PDB file of C-alpha atoms in Angstrom:
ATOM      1  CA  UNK A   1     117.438 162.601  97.378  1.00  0.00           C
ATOM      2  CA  UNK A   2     118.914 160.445  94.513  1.00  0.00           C
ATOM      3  CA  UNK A   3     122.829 159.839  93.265  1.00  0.00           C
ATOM      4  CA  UNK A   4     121.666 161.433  90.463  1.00  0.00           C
ATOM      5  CA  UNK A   5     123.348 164.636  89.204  1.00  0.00           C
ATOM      6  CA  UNK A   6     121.281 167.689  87.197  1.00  0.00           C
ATOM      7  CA  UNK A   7     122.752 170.561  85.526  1.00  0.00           C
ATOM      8  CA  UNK A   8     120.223 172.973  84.938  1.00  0.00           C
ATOM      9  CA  UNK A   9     121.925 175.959  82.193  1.00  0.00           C
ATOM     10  CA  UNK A  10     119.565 178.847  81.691  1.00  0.00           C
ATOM     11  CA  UNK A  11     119.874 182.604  81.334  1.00  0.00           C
ATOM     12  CA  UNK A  12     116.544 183.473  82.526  1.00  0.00           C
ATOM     13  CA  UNK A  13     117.683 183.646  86.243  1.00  0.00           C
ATOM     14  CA  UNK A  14     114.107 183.633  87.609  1.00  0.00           C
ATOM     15  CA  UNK A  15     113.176 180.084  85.343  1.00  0.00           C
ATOM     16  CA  UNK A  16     116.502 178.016  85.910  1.00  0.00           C
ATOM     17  CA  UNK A  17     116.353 178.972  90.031  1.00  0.00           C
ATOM     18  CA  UNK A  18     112.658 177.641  89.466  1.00  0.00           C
ATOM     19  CA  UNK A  19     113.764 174.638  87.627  1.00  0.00           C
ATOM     20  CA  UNK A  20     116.584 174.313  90.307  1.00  0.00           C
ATOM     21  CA  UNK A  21     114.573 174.545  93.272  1.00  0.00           C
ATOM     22  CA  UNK A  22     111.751 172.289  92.212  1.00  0.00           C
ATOM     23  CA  UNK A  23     114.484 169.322  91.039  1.00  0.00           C
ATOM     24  CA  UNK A  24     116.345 169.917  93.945  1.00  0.00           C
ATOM     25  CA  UNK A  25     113.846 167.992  96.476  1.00  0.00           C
ATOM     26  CA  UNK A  26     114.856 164.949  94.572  1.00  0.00           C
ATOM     27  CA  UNK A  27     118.139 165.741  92.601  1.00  0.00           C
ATOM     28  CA  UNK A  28     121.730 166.864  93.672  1.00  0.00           C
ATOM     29  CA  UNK A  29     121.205 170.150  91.375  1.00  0.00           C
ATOM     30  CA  UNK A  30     123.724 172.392  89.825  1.00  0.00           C
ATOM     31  CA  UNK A  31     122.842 175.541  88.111  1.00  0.00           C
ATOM     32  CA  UNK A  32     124.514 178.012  85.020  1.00  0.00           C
ATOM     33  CA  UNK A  33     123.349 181.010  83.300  1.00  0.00           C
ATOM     34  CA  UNK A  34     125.786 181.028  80.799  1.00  0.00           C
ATOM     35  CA  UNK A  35     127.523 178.399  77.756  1.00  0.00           C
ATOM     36  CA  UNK A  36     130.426 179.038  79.594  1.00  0.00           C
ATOM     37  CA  UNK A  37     129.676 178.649  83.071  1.00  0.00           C
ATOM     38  CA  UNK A  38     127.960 175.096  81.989  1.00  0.00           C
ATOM     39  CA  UNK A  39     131.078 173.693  80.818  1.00  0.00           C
ATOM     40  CA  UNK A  40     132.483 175.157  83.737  1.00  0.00           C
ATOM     41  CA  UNK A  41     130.620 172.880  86.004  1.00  0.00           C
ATOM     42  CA  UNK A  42     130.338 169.870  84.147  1.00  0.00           C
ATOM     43  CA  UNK A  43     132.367 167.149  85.057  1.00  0.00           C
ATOM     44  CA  UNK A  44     131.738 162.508  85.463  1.00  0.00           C
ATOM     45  CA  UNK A  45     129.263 163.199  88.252  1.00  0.00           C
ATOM     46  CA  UNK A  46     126.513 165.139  86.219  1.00  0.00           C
ATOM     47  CA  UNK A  47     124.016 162.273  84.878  1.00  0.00           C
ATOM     48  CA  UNK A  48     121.269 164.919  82.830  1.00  0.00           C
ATOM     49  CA  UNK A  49     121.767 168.363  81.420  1.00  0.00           C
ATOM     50  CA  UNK A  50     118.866 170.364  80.904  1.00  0.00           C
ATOM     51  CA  UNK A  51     120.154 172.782  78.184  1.00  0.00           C
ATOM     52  CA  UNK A  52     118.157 175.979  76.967  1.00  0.00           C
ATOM     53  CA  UNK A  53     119.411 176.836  73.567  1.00  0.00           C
ATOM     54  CA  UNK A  54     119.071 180.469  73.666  1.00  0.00           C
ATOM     55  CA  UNK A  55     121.990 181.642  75.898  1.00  0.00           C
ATOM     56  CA  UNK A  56     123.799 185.330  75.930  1.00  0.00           C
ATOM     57  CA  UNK A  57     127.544 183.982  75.376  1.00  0.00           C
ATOM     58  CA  UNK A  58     127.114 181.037  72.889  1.00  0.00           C
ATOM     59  CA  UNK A  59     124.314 179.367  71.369  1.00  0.00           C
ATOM     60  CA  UNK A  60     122.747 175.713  73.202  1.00  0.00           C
ATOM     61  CA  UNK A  61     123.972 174.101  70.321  1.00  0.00           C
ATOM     62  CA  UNK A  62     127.257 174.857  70.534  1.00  0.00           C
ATOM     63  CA  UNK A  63     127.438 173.622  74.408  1.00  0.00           C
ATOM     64  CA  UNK A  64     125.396 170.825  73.519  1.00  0.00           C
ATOM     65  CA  UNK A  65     128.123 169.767  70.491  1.00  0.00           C
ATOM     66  CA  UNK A  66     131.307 170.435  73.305  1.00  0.00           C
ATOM     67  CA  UNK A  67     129.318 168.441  75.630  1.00  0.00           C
ATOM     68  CA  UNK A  68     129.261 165.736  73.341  1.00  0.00           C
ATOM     69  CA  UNK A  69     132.854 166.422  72.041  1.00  0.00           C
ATOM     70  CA  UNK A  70     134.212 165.807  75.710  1.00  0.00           C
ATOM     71  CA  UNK A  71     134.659 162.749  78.046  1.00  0.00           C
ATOM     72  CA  UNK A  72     131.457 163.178  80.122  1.00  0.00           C
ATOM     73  CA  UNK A  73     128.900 161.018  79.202  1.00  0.00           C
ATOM     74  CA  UNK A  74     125.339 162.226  80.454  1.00  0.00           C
ATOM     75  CA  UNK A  75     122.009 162.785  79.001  1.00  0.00           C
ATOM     76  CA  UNK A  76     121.226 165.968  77.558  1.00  0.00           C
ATOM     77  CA  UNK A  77     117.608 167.605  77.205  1.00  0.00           C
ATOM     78  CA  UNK A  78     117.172 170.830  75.281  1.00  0.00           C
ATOM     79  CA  UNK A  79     114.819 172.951  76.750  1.00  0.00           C
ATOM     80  CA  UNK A  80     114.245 176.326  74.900  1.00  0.00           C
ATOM     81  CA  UNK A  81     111.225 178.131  73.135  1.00  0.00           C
ATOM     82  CA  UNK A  82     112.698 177.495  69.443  1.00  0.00           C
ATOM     83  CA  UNK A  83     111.099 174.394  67.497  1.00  0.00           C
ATOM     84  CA  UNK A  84     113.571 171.529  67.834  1.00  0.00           C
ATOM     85  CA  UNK A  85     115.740 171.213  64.853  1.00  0.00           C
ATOM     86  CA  UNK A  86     116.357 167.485  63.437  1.00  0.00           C
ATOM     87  CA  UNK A  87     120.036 167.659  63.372  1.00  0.00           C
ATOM     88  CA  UNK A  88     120.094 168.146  67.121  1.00  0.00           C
ATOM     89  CA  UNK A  89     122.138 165.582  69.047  1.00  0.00           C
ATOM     90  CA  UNK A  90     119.877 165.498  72.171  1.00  0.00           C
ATOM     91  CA  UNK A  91     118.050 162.745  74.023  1.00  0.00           C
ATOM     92  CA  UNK A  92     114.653 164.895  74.831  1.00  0.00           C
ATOM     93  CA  UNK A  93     113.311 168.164  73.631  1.00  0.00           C
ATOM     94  CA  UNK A  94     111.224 170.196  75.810  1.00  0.00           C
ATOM     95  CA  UNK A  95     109.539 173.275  74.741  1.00  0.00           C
ATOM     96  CA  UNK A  96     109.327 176.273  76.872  1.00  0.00           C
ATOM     97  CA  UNK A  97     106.808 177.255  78.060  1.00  0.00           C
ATOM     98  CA  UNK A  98     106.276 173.917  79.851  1.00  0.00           C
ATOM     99  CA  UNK A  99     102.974 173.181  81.617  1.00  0.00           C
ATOM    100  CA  UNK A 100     104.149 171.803  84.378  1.00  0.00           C
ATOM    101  CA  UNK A 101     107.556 171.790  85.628  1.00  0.00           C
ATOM    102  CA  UNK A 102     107.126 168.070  86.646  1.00  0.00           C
ATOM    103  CA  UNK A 103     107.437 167.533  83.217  1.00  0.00           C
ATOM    104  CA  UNK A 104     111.175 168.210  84.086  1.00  0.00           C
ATOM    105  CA  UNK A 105     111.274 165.816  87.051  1.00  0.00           C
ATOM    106  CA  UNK A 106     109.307 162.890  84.597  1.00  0.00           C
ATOM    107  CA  UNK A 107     112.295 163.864  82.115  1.00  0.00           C
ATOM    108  CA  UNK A 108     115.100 163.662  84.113  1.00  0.00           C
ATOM    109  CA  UNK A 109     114.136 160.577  85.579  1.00  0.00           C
ATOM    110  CA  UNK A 110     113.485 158.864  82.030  1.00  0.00           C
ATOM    111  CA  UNK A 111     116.747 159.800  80.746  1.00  0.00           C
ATOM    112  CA  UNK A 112     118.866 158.436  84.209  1.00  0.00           C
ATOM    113  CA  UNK A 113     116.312 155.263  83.419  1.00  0.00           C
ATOM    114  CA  UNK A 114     118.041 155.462  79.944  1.00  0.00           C
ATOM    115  CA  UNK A 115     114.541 156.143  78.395  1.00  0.00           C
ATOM    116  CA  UNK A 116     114.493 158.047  75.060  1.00  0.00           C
ATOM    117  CA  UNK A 117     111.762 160.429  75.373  1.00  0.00           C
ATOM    118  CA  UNK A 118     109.784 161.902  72.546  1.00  0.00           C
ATOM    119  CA  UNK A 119     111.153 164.885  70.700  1.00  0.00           C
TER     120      UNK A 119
END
């Protein structure tokens, strides 16, 4: 397992304990369900946030800009099922549903690389 630390924020249980499990086998892996909860369990050591932007307490967005707003500098990948929205301040955009979830793995690992991946 890598140094590298993923926060995976979802509210579709099922999908970010799928995400979590798979990325787990090579990623120290944290998991929320909630805006809230995210920020919660962010801190220095998480490296790439995997961010759906459709969650029950506050929108991805809104995480996303606090994220940015505070002292923790990581990589942050929006994964949701809305089209991707130009004024987002993200490094990757994945759209759910994904084909494969080693897409996630592939994206994770470009962003640690410092890799900007395609919108």
């Amino acid at each position: 397992m890598s140094d590298t630390t993923v926060l995976v924020v979802d509210d579709d249980r099922p999908l970010a304990d799928g995400f979590t499990a798979h990325l787990s086998s090579h990623f120290e892996v944290r998991t929320a369900y909630t805006g809230e909860a995210a920020l919660d369990r962010l801190d220095e050591a998480v490296d790439v946030v995997l961010l759906d932007r459709g969650l029950p307490d506050t929108r991805g967005d809104a995480v996303l800009e606090a994220i940015r707003a505070s002292d923790v500098d990581c990589r942050i990948a929006m994964v949701s099922g809305e089209q991707p929205s130009a004024d987002l301040d993200c490094d990757a955009y994945l759209t759910k549903p994904l084909s494969a979830v080693d897409a996630l793995s592939a994206t994770v690992t470009e962003l640690v690389d410092g890799s900007d991946t395609s919108r």
